[in-house]
mmCIF file of C-alpha atoms in Angstrom:
data_model
loop_
_atom_site.group_PDB
_atom_site.id
_atom_site.type_symbol
_atom_site.label_atom_id
_atom_site.label_comp_id
_atom_site.label_asym_id
_atom_site.label_seq_id
_atom_site.Cartn_x
_atom_site.Cartn_y
_atom_site.Cartn_z
ATOM 1 C CA MET B 1 51.268 78.922 175.690
ATOM 2 C CA CYS B 2 53.875 81.652 175.839
ATOM 3 C CA GLY B 3 53.777 84.266 173.126
ATOM 4 C CA ARG B 4 57.032 84.968 171.239
ATOM 5 C CA ARG B 5 57.677 87.879 168.992
ATOM 6 C CA PRO B 6 59.704 87.361 165.814
ATOM 7 C CA ARG B 7 63.416 88.239 166.055
ATOM 8 C CA ARG B 8 64.495 91.586 164.659
ATOM 9 C CA MET B 9 67.425 92.482 162.382
ATOM 10 C CA LEU B 10 69.466 95.441 163.564
ATOM 11 C CA VAL B 11 71.543 96.824 160.735
ATOM 12 C CA GLY B 12 74.335 99.253 161.722
ATOM 13 C CA MET B 13 75.655 101.998 159.530
ATOM 14 C CA SER B 14 79.397 102.450 159.255
ATOM 15 C CA GLY B 15 79.911 105.872 160.685
ATOM 16 C CA GLY B 16 76.512 106.299 162.215
ATOM 17 C CA THR B 17 76.609 110.087 161.966
ATOM 18 C CA ASP B 18 73.517 111.315 160.187
ATOM 19 C CA GLN B 19 73.603 113.617 157.217
ATOM 20 C CA ASN B 20 72.729 116.726 159.199
ATOM 21 C CA LYS B 21 75.693 116.200 161.467
ATOM 22 C CA VAL B 22 78.015 115.644 158.502
ATOM 23 C CA HIS B 23 76.821 118.893 156.972
ATOM 24 C CA GLY B 24 77.545 120.639 160.261
ATOM 25 C CA LEU B 25 81.146 119.517 160.749
ATOM 26 C CA SER B 26 82.640 122.262 162.844
ATOM 27 C CA GLY B 27 86.343 121.858 162.236
ATOM 28 C CA PHE B 28 89.336 119.830 161.196
ATOM 29 C CA GLU B 29 89.078 117.328 164.056
ATOM 30 C CA ASP B 30 85.400 116.564 163.407
ATOM 31 C CA THR B 31 86.101 116.105 159.706
ATOM 32 C CA VAL B 32 88.967 113.684 160.327
ATOM 33 C CA LYS B 33 86.929 111.652 162.835
ATOM 34 C CA ASP B 34 83.944 111.445 160.507
ATOM 35 C CA PHE B 35 86.202 110.469 157.597
ATOM 36 C CA TRP B 36 87.621 107.597 159.651
ATOM 37 C CA THR B 37 84.209 106.297 160.730
ATOM 38 C CA SER B 38 82.883 106.448 157.162
ATOM 39 C CA ARG B 39 85.999 105.439 155.264
ATOM 40 C CA PRO B 40 85.678 104.357 151.626
ATOM 41 C CA GLN B 41 85.276 100.621 151.130
ATOM 42 C CA ARG B 42 87.352 98.875 148.478
ATOM 43 C CA PRO B 43 84.838 97.302 146.064
ATOM 44 C CA LEU B 44 85.038 93.767 144.778
ATOM 45 C CA ARG B 45 84.239 94.872 141.225
ATOM 46 C CA GLY B 46 85.829 97.633 139.204
ATOM 47 C CA ARG B 47 89.189 97.489 140.934
ATOM 48 C CA LYS B 48 92.473 97.434 139.024
ATOM 49 C CA VAL B 49 94.838 96.477 141.855
ATOM 50 C CA ALA B 50 93.434 96.798 145.368
ATOM 51 C CA GLY B 51 90.446 99.028 144.632
ATOM 52 C CA VAL B 52 91.700 102.090 146.542
ATOM 53 C CA ALA B 53 91.043 104.520 143.669
ATOM 54 C CA ALA B 54 87.660 102.938 142.951
ATOM 55 C CA ALA B 55 86.778 103.176 146.653
ATOM 56 C CA ILE B 56 87.516 106.917 146.770
ATOM 57 C CA GLY B 57 85.704 107.507 143.480
ATOM 58 C CA ASN B 58 82.582 105.609 144.579
ATOM 59 C CA ARG B 59 82.582 107.252 148.022
ATOM 60 C CA TYR B 60 82.668 110.828 146.745
ATOM 61 C CA GLY B 61 80.996 110.499 143.353
ATOM 62 C CA LEU B 62 84.156 110.866 141.255
ATOM 63 C CA ASP B 63 85.306 109.070 138.142
ATOM 64 C CA PRO B 64 87.798 106.439 139.406
ATOM 65 C CA VAL B 65 89.964 107.157 136.354
ATOM 66 C CA VAL B 66 90.631 110.670 137.686
ATOM 67 C CA VAL B 67 91.663 109.240 141.062
ATOM 68 C CA ARG B 68 93.988 106.706 139.401
ATOM 69 C CA VAL B 69 95.641 109.417 137.329
ATOM 70 C CA ALA B 70 96.152 111.459 140.502
ATOM 71 C CA PHE B 71 97.902 108.504 142.159
ATOM 72 C CA VAL B 72 100.093 107.875 139.100
ATOM 73 C CA ALA B 73 101.001 111.541 138.726
ATOM 74 C CA ALA B 74 101.882 111.772 142.418
ATOM 75 C CA SER B 75 104.041 108.648 142.087
ATOM 76 C CA VAL B 76 105.961 110.033 139.130
ATOM 77 C CA PHE B 77 106.034 113.562 140.529
ATOM 78 C CA GLY B 78 107.663 112.637 143.827
ATOM 79 C CA GLY B 79 106.969 109.018 144.757
ATOM 80 C CA ILE B 80 104.297 109.768 147.371
ATOM 81 C CA GLY B 81 101.406 108.410 145.281
ATOM 82 C CA LEU B 82 102.481 104.793 145.708
ATOM 83 C CA ALA B 83 102.959 105.291 149.455
ATOM 84 C CA LEU B 84 99.451 106.718 149.838
ATOM 85 C CA TYR B 85 98.007 103.888 147.752
ATOM 86 C CA LEU B 86 99.612 101.325 150.059
ATOM 87 C CA LEU B 87 98.259 103.246 153.052
ATOM 88 C CA GLY B 88 94.742 103.130 151.600
ATOM 89 C CA TRP B 89 95.151 99.400 150.967
ATOM 90 C CA LEU B 90 96.020 98.905 154.635
ATOM 91 C CA LEU B 91 93.387 101.197 156.180
ATOM 92 C CA PHE B 92 90.350 100.935 153.869
ATOM 93 C CA PRO B 93 88.188 97.869 154.563
ATOM 94 C CA GLY B 94 87.182 95.691 151.678
ATOM 95 C CA GLU B 95 83.567 95.350 150.637
ATOM 96 C CA GLY B 96 81.897 92.908 153.026
ATOM 97 C CA ASP B 97 84.750 93.036 155.564
ATOM 98 C CA GLN B 98 84.260 94.100 159.160
ATOM 99 C CA VAL B 99 87.526 96.027 159.435
ATOM 100 C CA SER B 100 90.545 97.046 157.344
ATOM 101 C CA PRO B 101 93.505 94.665 156.808
ATOM 102 C CA PHE B 102 95.638 96.549 159.351
ATOM 103 C CA GLU B 103 92.884 96.430 161.991
ATOM 104 C CA ALA B 104 92.420 92.716 161.323
ATOM 105 C CA LEU B 105 96.147 92.270 161.892
ATOM 106 C CA LEU B 106 95.607 93.781 165.363
ATOM 107 C CA GLY B 107 92.733 91.351 166.041
ATOM 108 C CA ARG B 108 89.877 93.870 165.869
ATOM 109 C CA GLY B 109 87.745 92.046 163.332
ATOM 110 C CA ARG B 110 87.610 90.070 160.134
ATOM 111 C CA SER B 111 89.183 90.997 156.788
ATOM 112 C CA ALA B 112 89.476 89.015 153.556
ATOM 113 C CA THR B 113 93.135 90.073 153.261
ATOM 114 C CA SER B 114 95.358 87.500 154.910
ATOM 115 C CA LYS B 115 97.522 88.563 157.830
ATOM 116 C CA ALA B 116 100.671 87.350 156.047
ATOM 117 C CA PHE B 117 99.994 89.576 153.047
ATOM 118 C CA THR B 118 99.119 92.496 155.340
ATOM 119 C CA ILE B 119 102.524 92.145 156.993
ATOM 120 C CA VAL B 120 104.133 92.285 153.535
ATOM 121 C CA LEU B 121 102.238 95.530 152.794
ATOM 122 C CA VAL B 122 103.333 97.048 156.107
ATOM 123 C CA ILE B 123 106.974 96.139 155.441
ATOM 124 C CA ALA B 124 106.795 97.599 151.916
ATOM 125 C CA PHE B 125 105.172 100.827 153.124
ATOM 126 C CA PHE B 126 108.120 102.143 155.131
ATOM 127 C CA PRO B 127 110.849 102.055 152.431
ATOM 128 C CA VAL B 128 108.415 103.552 149.911
ATOM 129 C CA VAL B 129 107.725 106.492 152.238
ATOM 130 C CA SER B 130 111.438 106.873 152.951
ATOM 131 C CA TRP B 131 112.296 106.981 149.238
ATOM 132 C CA ALA B 132 109.521 109.491 148.531
ATOM 133 C CA PHE B 133 110.722 112.004 151.128
ATOM 134 C CA SER B 134 114.436 111.423 150.683
ATOM 135 C CA GLY B 135 114.328 112.535 147.045
ATOM 136 C CA SER B 136 115.780 109.238 145.753
ATOM 137 C CA TRP B 137 112.487 108.488 144.044
ATOM 138 C CA GLY B 138 110.822 110.889 141.661
ATOM 139 C CA TRP B 139 112.380 113.489 139.455
ATOM 140 C CA PHE B 140 111.225 116.779 140.955
ATOM 141 C CA GLU B 141 112.921 118.062 144.086
ATOM 142 C CA GLY B 142 110.348 118.385 146.857
ATOM 143 C CA GLY B 143 107.744 116.598 144.744
ATOM 144 C CA GLY B 144 106.902 114.131 147.524
ATOM 145 C CA ILE B 145 105.886 116.889 149.932
ATOM 146 C CA ILE B 146 103.971 118.792 147.243
ATOM 147 C CA GLY B 147 102.136 115.653 146.110
ATOM 148 C CA LEU B 148 101.253 114.729 149.704
ATOM 149 C CA ALA B 149 99.898 118.213 150.383
ATOM 150 C CA LEU B 150 97.799 118.215 147.191
ATOM 151 C CA LEU B 151 96.279 114.758 147.704
ATOM 152 C CA VAL B 152 95.548 115.174 151.423
ATOM 153 C CA THR B 153 94.016 118.620 150.880
ATOM 154 C CA ALA B 154 91.859 117.305 148.032
ATOM 155 C CA LEU B 155 90.608 114.393 150.160
ATOM 156 C CA TYR B 156 89.860 116.722 153.088
ATOM 157 C CA LEU B 157 87.886 119.136 150.926
ATOM 158 C CA LEU B 158 86.035 116.270 149.262
ATOM 159 C CA HIS B 159 84.884 114.951 152.622
ATOM 160 C CA ARG B 160 83.845 118.403 153.782
ATOM 161 C CA SER B 161 81.661 118.892 150.705
ATOM 162 C CA ARG B 162 80.492 115.347 149.913
ATOM 163 C CA GLY B 163 81.004 113.375 153.116
ATOM 164 C CA HIS B 164 77.250 112.959 153.566
ATOM 165 C CA GLU B 165 76.909 111.162 150.221
ATOM 166 C CA ASN B 166 77.334 107.436 149.589
ATOM 167 C CA ARG B 167 78.140 106.625 153.202
ATOM 168 C CA PRO B 168 79.149 102.937 153.332
ATOM 169 C CA VAL B 169 77.011 100.362 155.105
ATOM 170 C CA ALA B 170 78.681 97.863 157.428
ATOM 171 C CA PRO B 171 77.857 94.135 157.174
ATOM 172 C CA ALA B 172 74.510 93.300 158.802
ATOM 173 C CA GLU B 173 74.560 91.936 162.327
ATOM 174 C CA GLU B 174 71.751 89.966 163.959
ATOM 175 C CA THR B 175 70.504 90.748 167.456
ATOM 176 C CA MET B 176 67.785 88.493 168.899
ATOM 177 C CA THR B 177 65.430 89.917 171.512
ATOM 178 C CA TYR B 178 63.080 87.735 173.562
ATOM 179 C CA PRO B 179 60.213 89.327 175.569
ATOM 180 C CA MET B 180 59.241 87.918 178.943
ATOM 181 C CA SER B 181 56.490 85.354 178.667
ATOM 182 C CA THR B 182 53.074 86.325 180.049
ATOM 183 C CA PRO B 183 50.282 84.016 180.962
ATOM 184 C CA SER B 184 47.499 83.626 178.449
ATOM 185 C CA PRO B 185 44.287 85.493 179.284
ATOM 186 C CA ALA B 186 41.531 83.503 180.852
ATOM 187 C CA THR B 187 39.162 82.000 178.412
ATOM 188 C CA SER B 188 35.449 82.159 178.571
ATOM 189 C CA THR B 189 33.194 79.216 178.193
ATOM 190 C CA THR B 190 31.092 81.193 175.775
ATOM 191 C CA ASP B 191 33.867 82.995 173.802
ATOM 192 C CA PRO B 192 37.088 81.094 172.911
ATOM 193 C CA LEU B 193 38.841 84.424 172.222
ATOM 194 C CA GLY B 194 38.051 85.832 175.677
ATOM 195 C CA ALA B 195 36.179 88.887 174.381
ATOM 196 C CA ALA B 196 32.720 89.734 173.205
ATOM 197 C CA PRO B 197 32.334 89.524 169.424
ATOM 198 C CA LEU B 198 31.094 93.106 169.310
ATOM 199 C CA ALA B 199 34.338 94.257 170.974
ATOM 200 C CA TRP B 200 36.558 92.951 168.235
ATOM 201 C CA ASP B 201 38.747 95.756 166.773
ATOM 202 C CA LEU B 202 38.919 95.015 163.096
ATOM 203 C CA PRO B 203 41.362 97.001 160.899
ATOM 204 C CA GLU B 204 40.049 99.553 158.466
ATOM 205 C CA PRO B 205 40.326 98.621 154.779
ATOM 206 C CA ALA B 206 43.503 99.939 153.211
ATOM 207 C CA PRO B 207 43.055 102.710 150.653
ATOM 208 C CA ALA B 208 43.813 101.999 147.017
ATOM 209 C CA TYR B 209 47.510 102.422 146.127
ATOM 210 C CA THR B 210 48.316 105.451 144.028
ATOM 211 C CA PRO B 211 51.813 105.474 142.501
ATOM 212 C CA PRO B 212 53.762 108.680 143.101
ATOM 213 C CA PRO B 213 54.278 110.964 140.102
ATOM 214 C CA PRO B 214 57.595 110.534 138.296
ATOM 215 C CA ALA B 215 60.377 112.823 139.440
ATOM 216 C CA PRO B 216 61.198 115.652 137.048
ATOM 217 C CA PRO B 217 64.469 115.195 135.126
ATOM 218 C CA ALA B 218 67.496 116.746 136.775
ATOM 219 C CA PRO B 219 68.625 119.969 135.103
ATOM 220 C CA LYS B 220 71.665 119.542 132.912
ATOM 221 C CA ARG B 221 74.779 120.896 134.543
ATOM 222 C CA PRO B 222 76.643 123.525 132.545
ATOM 223 C CA ARG B 223 79.925 122.326 131.106
ATOM 224 C CA SER B 224 82.818 123.152 133.406
ATOM 225 C CA LYS B 225 85.568 125.444 132.099
ATOM 226 C CA VAL B 226 88.178 124.046 134.472
ATOM 227 C CA GLY B 227 89.808 121.950 131.744
ATOM 228 C CA ILE B 228 90.182 124.803 129.279
ATOM 229 C CA ALA B 229 91.508 127.175 131.933
ATOM 230 C CA THR B 230 94.001 124.610 133.234
ATOM 231 C CA PHE B 231 95.207 123.817 129.724
ATOM 232 C CA GLY B 232 95.827 127.499 129.077
ATOM 233 C CA VAL B 233 97.779 127.947 132.302
ATOM 234 C CA ALA B 234 99.810 124.801 131.517
ATOM 235 C CA LEU B 235 100.757 126.216 128.106
ATOM 236 C CA LEU B 236 101.854 129.474 129.707
ATOM 237 C CA VAL B 237 103.974 127.635 132.283
ATOM 238 C CA ALA B 238 105.565 125.454 129.604
ATOM 239 C CA GLY B 239 106.322 128.468 127.404
ATOM 240 C CA ALA B 240 107.786 130.465 130.276
ATOM 241 C CA GLY B 241 109.934 127.508 131.342
ATOM 242 C CA ALA B 242 111.236 126.962 127.807
ATOM 243 C CA ALA B 243 112.044 130.666 127.499
ATOM 244 C CA ALA B 244 113.921 130.590 130.799
ATOM 245 C CA ALA B 245 115.864 127.516 129.669
ATOM 246 C CA ALA B 246 116.768 129.219 126.372
ATOM 247 C CA ALA B 247 117.971 132.237 128.366
ATOM 248 C CA GLY B 248 120.448 130.005 130.178
ATOM 249 C CA ILE B 249 118.742 129.682 133.578
ATOM 250 C CA GLY B 250 120.058 126.309 134.651
ATOM 251 C CA TRP B 251 117.186 125.205 136.914
ATOM 252 C CA PHE B 252 114.690 125.131 134.028
ATOM 253 C CA SER B 253 115.694 121.770 132.634
ATOM 254 C CA ALA B 254 113.305 119.551 130.693
ATOM 255 C CA PRO B 255 112.342 117.421 133.738
ATOM 256 C CA HIS B 256 111.659 120.514 135.825
ATOM 257 C CA ILE B 257 109.524 122.119 133.136
ATOM 258 C CA ILE B 258 107.488 118.924 132.745
ATOM 259 C CA GLY B 259 107.189 118.761 136.521
ATOM 260 C CA LEU B 260 105.779 122.279 136.668
ATOM 261 C CA VAL B 261 103.272 121.505 133.909
ATOM 262 C CA LEU B 262 102.216 118.292 135.662
ATOM 263 C CA GLY B 263 101.739 120.260 138.868
ATOM 264 C CA VAL B 264 99.368 122.631 137.057
ATOM 265 C CA LEU B 265 97.496 119.694 135.522
ATOM 266 C CA GLY B 266 97.244 118.030 138.933
ATOM 267 C CA ILE B 267 95.650 121.136 140.430
ATOM 268 C CA GLY B 268 93.276 121.252 137.469
ATOM 269 C CA LEU B 269 92.297 117.603 137.938
ATOM 270 C CA VAL B 270 91.611 118.162 141.635
ATOM 271 C CA SER B 271 89.537 121.265 140.856
ATOM 272 C CA GLY B 272 87.740 119.380 138.101
ATOM 273 C CA ALA B 273 86.825 116.638 140.561
ATOM 274 C CA PHE B 274 84.745 119.189 142.480
ATOM 275 C CA ALA B 275 83.358 120.941 139.399
ATOM 276 C CA ARG B 276 82.801 117.645 137.545
ATOM 277 C CA GLY B 277 85.013 118.648 134.634
ATOM 278 C CA GLY B 278 88.554 118.594 133.340
ATOM 279 C CA ARG B 279 88.646 114.905 132.479
ATOM 280 C CA GLY B 280 90.288 115.722 129.139
ATOM 281 C CA LEU B 281 93.411 116.776 131.050
ATOM 282 C CA ILE B 282 94.163 113.082 131.548
ATOM 283 C CA ALA B 283 95.117 112.800 127.875
ATOM 284 C CA LEU B 284 97.836 115.381 128.474
ATOM 285 C CA ALA B 285 98.963 114.263 131.940
ATOM 286 C CA VAL B 286 99.628 110.620 130.998
ATOM 287 C CA PRO B 287 102.142 111.201 128.136
ATOM 288 C CA LEU B 288 103.847 113.957 130.129
ATOM 289 C CA SER B 289 104.271 111.561 133.049
ATOM 290 C CA ILE B 290 105.808 108.986 130.703
ATOM 291 C CA ALA B 291 108.118 111.646 129.262
ATOM 292 C CA GLY B 292 109.156 112.595 132.774
ATOM 293 C CA VAL B 293 110.076 109.003 133.563
ATOM 294 C CA VAL B 294 112.098 108.714 130.352
ATOM 295 C CA LEU B 295 113.947 111.971 130.960
ATOM 296 C CA THR B 296 114.695 110.859 134.521
ATOM 297 C CA SER B 297 116.091 107.549 133.312
ATOM 298 C CA VAL B 298 118.676 109.283 131.108
ATOM 299 C CA PRO B 299 121.006 112.120 132.175
ATOM 300 C CA VAL B 300 119.504 114.816 129.941
ATOM 301 C CA ALA B 301 119.911 117.412 132.703
ATOM 302 C CA ASP B 302 123.705 116.989 132.471
ATOM 303 C CA TYR B 303 123.704 118.633 129.018
ATOM 304 C CA SER B 304 123.497 122.396 128.557
ATOM 305 C CA GLY B 305 123.221 124.597 125.481
ATOM 306 C CA GLY B 306 119.469 125.062 125.225
ATOM 307 C CA PHE B 307 116.829 123.653 122.896
ATOM 308 C CA GLY B 308 116.706 123.610 119.107
ATOM 309 C CA ASN B 309 118.679 122.363 116.126
ATOM 310 C CA VAL B 310 122.360 122.971 115.423
ATOM 311 C CA ASP B 311 123.840 122.738 111.921
ATOM 312 C CA ALA B 312 127.576 123.513 111.699
ATOM 313 C CA ALA B 313 129.965 123.090 108.719
ATOM 314 C CA PRO B 314 133.407 124.562 109.552
ATOM 315 C CA ARG B 315 135.864 124.896 106.658
ATOM 316 C CA THR B 316 139.074 125.411 108.601
ATOM 317 C CA ALA B 317 140.509 123.889 111.744
ATOM 318 C CA ALA B 318 140.262 127.268 113.471
ATOM 319 C CA GLU B 319 136.489 127.308 112.943
ATOM 320 C CA VAL B 320 136.002 123.966 114.692
ATOM 321 C CA LEU B 321 134.718 124.463 118.259
ATOM 322 C CA PRO B 322 136.225 122.396 121.066
ATOM 323 C CA ARG B 323 132.695 121.362 122.052
ATOM 324 C CA TYR B 324 129.271 121.362 120.416
ATOM 325 C CA GLU B 325 126.584 120.986 123.096
ATOM 326 C CA GLN B 326 122.814 121.110 123.149
ATOM 327 C CA THR B 327 120.151 120.058 125.676
ATOM 328 C CA ALA B 328 117.604 118.797 123.167
ATOM 329 C CA GLY B 329 117.211 118.935 119.400
ATOM 330 C CA ASP B 330 119.091 117.727 116.338
ATOM 331 C CA LEU B 331 122.813 118.400 116.009
ATOM 332 C CA ARG B 332 124.525 118.051 112.615
ATOM 333 C CA LEU B 333 128.274 118.617 112.250
ATOM 334 C CA ASP B 334 129.797 118.470 108.754
ATOM 335 C CA LEU B 335 133.623 118.172 108.819
ATOM 336 C CA THR B 336 134.081 117.030 105.234
ATOM 337 C CA ALA B 337 135.448 120.427 104.038
ATOM 338 C CA LEU B 338 138.357 120.521 106.505
ATOM 339 C CA PRO B 339 141.880 120.487 105.045
ATOM 340 C CA ALA B 340 144.169 117.573 105.931
ATOM 341 C CA ASP B 341 147.136 119.617 107.137
ATOM 342 C CA THR B 342 145.942 120.451 110.699
ATOM 343 C CA PRO B 343 144.832 117.887 113.326
ATOM 344 C CA VAL B 344 141.374 118.520 114.799
ATOM 345 C CA THR B 345 139.930 117.545 118.189
ATOM 346 C CA THR B 346 136.275 118.177 119.055
ATOM 347 C CA GLU B 347 133.475 116.851 121.229
ATOM 348 C CA VAL B 348 129.740 116.582 120.567
ATOM 349 C CA ARG B 349 127.307 116.447 123.515
ATOM 350 C CA LEU B 350 123.529 116.197 123.108
ATOM 351 C CA GLY B 351 120.911 115.553 125.789
ATOM 352 C CA ALA B 352 118.108 114.207 123.603
ATOM 353 C CA GLY B 353 117.699 114.085 119.845
ATOM 354 C CA GLN B 354 119.749 113.067 116.805
ATOM 355 C CA SER B 355 123.501 113.582 116.419
ATOM 356 C CA THR B 356 124.916 113.330 112.893
ATOM 357 C CA ILE B 357 128.643 113.840 112.232
ATOM 358 C CA LEU B 358 130.133 113.697 108.727
ATOM 359 C CA VAL B 359 133.907 113.115 108.358
ATOM 360 C CA PRO B 360 136.127 113.148 105.230
ATOM 361 C CA GLU B 361 136.589 109.929 103.264
ATOM 362 C CA THR B 362 140.346 109.785 103.877
ATOM 363 C CA ALA B 363 140.458 111.090 107.480
ATOM 364 C CA ASP B 364 142.140 109.030 110.200
ATOM 365 C CA VAL B 365 139.480 109.132 112.929
ATOM 366 C CA GLN B 366 140.009 108.253 116.576
ATOM 367 C CA PHE B 367 136.485 108.039 117.980
ATOM 368 C CA GLU B 368 134.450 107.402 121.143
ATOM 369 C CA CYS B 369 130.651 107.221 120.802
ATOM 370 C CA GLU B 370 128.185 106.642 123.666
ATOM 371 C CA SER B 371 124.405 106.993 124.097
ATOM 372 C CA SER B 372 122.692 106.226 127.413
ATOM 373 C CA ALA B 373 119.451 105.273 125.643
ATOM 374 C CA GLY B 374 119.302 104.855 121.875
ATOM 375 C CA ASN B 375 121.112 103.590 118.801
ATOM 376 C CA VAL B 376 124.752 104.231 117.884
ATOM 377 C CA ASP B 377 126.266 103.830 114.398
ATOM 378 C CA CYS B 378 129.858 105.012 114.590
ATOM 379 C CA LEU B 379 131.791 104.377 111.362
ATOM 380 C CA GLY B 380 130.315 100.937 110.925
ATOM 381 C CA ARG B 381 130.241 99.898 114.584
ATOM 382 C CA HIS B 382 126.823 99.560 116.197
ATOM 383 C CA SER B 383 125.117 99.357 119.582
ATOM 384 C CA ASP B 384 121.568 99.942 120.828
ATOM 385 C CA GLY B 385 119.554 99.844 124.032
ATOM 386 C CA LEU B 386 119.963 101.285 127.523
ATOM 387 C CA GLY B 387 123.226 101.734 129.379
ATOM 388 C CA ARG B 388 125.404 100.260 126.644
ATOM 389 C CA PRO B 389 129.179 100.828 126.899
ATOM 390 C CA ALA B 390 130.862 103.377 124.685
ATOM 391 C CA ILE B 391 132.171 102.371 121.246
ATOM 392 C CA ILE B 392 135.875 103.205 121.104
ATOM 393 C CA GLY B 393 138.079 102.652 118.103
ATOM 394 C CA GLN B 394 139.995 103.976 115.110
ATOM 395 C CA ASP B 395 139.137 104.118 111.433
ATOM 396 C CA LEU B 396 141.800 105.046 108.862
ATOM 397 C CA GLY B 397 139.424 105.690 105.967
ATOM 398 C CA THR B 398 139.543 104.439 102.412
ATOM 399 C CA ASP B 399 143.247 105.177 101.819
ATOM 400 C CA GLY B 400 144.728 103.745 105.007
ATOM 401 C CA THR B 401 147.118 105.855 107.045
ATOM 402 C CA GLY B 402 147.221 109.476 105.955
ATOM 403 C CA GLY B 403 144.812 112.364 105.670
ATOM 404 C CA LEU B 404 143.181 114.531 108.308
ATOM 405 C CA GLN B 405 143.950 113.509 111.892
ATOM 406 C CA LEU B 406 140.589 113.732 113.685
ATOM 407 C CA ASP B 407 139.930 112.986 117.370
ATOM 408 C CA LEU B 408 136.167 112.800 117.890
ATOM 409 C CA LYS B 409 134.113 112.149 121.030
ATOM 410 C CA VAL B 410 130.309 111.940 120.898
ATOM 411 C CA SER B 411 128.096 111.471 123.985
ATOM 412 C CA GLN B 412 124.313 111.583 124.183
ATOM 413 C CA GLY B 413 121.624 111.098 126.848
ATOM 414 C CA ALA B 414 118.796 109.770 124.678
ATOM 415 C CA GLY B 415 118.469 109.367 120.930
ATOM 416 C CA ASN B 416 120.554 108.241 117.983
ATOM 417 C CA ILE B 417 124.189 108.848 117.078
ATOM 418 C CA GLU B 418 125.437 108.507 113.523
ATOM 419 C CA VAL B 419 129.050 109.069 112.476
ATOM 420 C CA ARG B 420 129.701 108.417 108.792
ATOM 421 C CA ARG B 421 131.965 109.479 105.959
ATOM 422 C CA GLY B 422 130.603 112.153 103.677
#
C-alpha cells in the first residue's frame, strides 16, 4: 500500500507583513503600500450604508460613530466626505470577499457587489468629486481641500500608529499536497511490524495540564482632556468670529463662523481618536452641521447689519430710516405714531429671526413681503414654506382711502414676518 499524508490547509493573511515590519515602516511609501495590502474590510454587521465607517473603526480600534461624524462633517464642510465614502466603498473589500468591488470589476477576483452596481458607484464618484472641489457643494470656501487634507492625514497617522492591530484575514484557500509514494518496508515472518518489539519507540506520557494564571486586569486609562480643550478653543473661535462680525468685517458671516467652529471640532475629533477621548464633541458637531446646512439653504449672508435685536419706534417721517437691516436677531418696527401728512417709504431686511412691523389703523399701505424660509403674515395675507413667492398688495385700512401713505417692503432669509395694524 502507498502511504498518504492528510491534506493541509494553508491560510493566507491579507497583507502578510508581520507586526515587526509594520512597526518599522520607514517612510510614506512603505506606509501606503502596507495600508493597501491590509485595507479595512467592510463588515456584514454593524454597517449603516456600505460599512466604510465601521470598517475603518474596526481596523484601527475606533468608535465607528466618530468615523461617521467625520464623514458627515466633511460632507457638510466642503462635500469631500461623500466622495471619500464612495471611494472607500469601491476600494475596500467586503467581509468574505476576495477583492474590492472595483478590483472585481477589473476581473481580479470575486466580490459580493455586483458589477452593474459598481459601475453606478464609479459614475457617481466623478461628479461628486467635481462638485466638492469646484465649490458648488458645501458652504465653506476651500472646505473640500481642507476636509481632504484632514481625513487623509488622520488615516495616515492612524495606520502609522495602529497598522499592526486588527489586520484583516483573507478568505481561507485550500492547497493539497501529495507526497511521492514509497514502497512498504519488508515484513518479517516473525514480526508483522518489521521491527523487534524491544525497538518500539513509544511516546512518553503527557504531563498533567495546568491552566495558565489569569491575566491581570488592564490598568484604567486616564480620562483624555482632548474634549474639554477642543470645546474651549471652539468657544474662543466662535466668540472671536462673532466679535469680528459685529465690528463689520464682512467675511465673518454666520456660515463662516460655524465653519470655523466645525473645523476646530473636526481636529478635536481626530485627536480624540488617537487619545481615545472627545466623543462628547459629537453632540456639538451634529447640530452645528445641521445649522450650517440650513444657513446655506437660505441667503442669510446677503444681509448685513450685525447680530442682535432692533427695536425702533420713529415718531416723525424724518426719523424713519430708508432701510432697517440686520443679519440675525429680532427686528421690531413700530410706525403707529407717525402723522398722516407725510408719505413714508422704508424697507426691512433681516437674515434670520423675527420681523414685526406695526402700522397705523388708517394707513394706506402698499406692501411687499417675502421670506425664503419661514412664515409670512402680511396684513391678513399668508404664506409659509421654502422659496415661496413674495406677497404683494395694498391695504387701505379701516377707513378706506385716506390716512398715512406708507410704502413698505420686507424681505427675510429665514424666519417669520408679521405686518399688522397696531
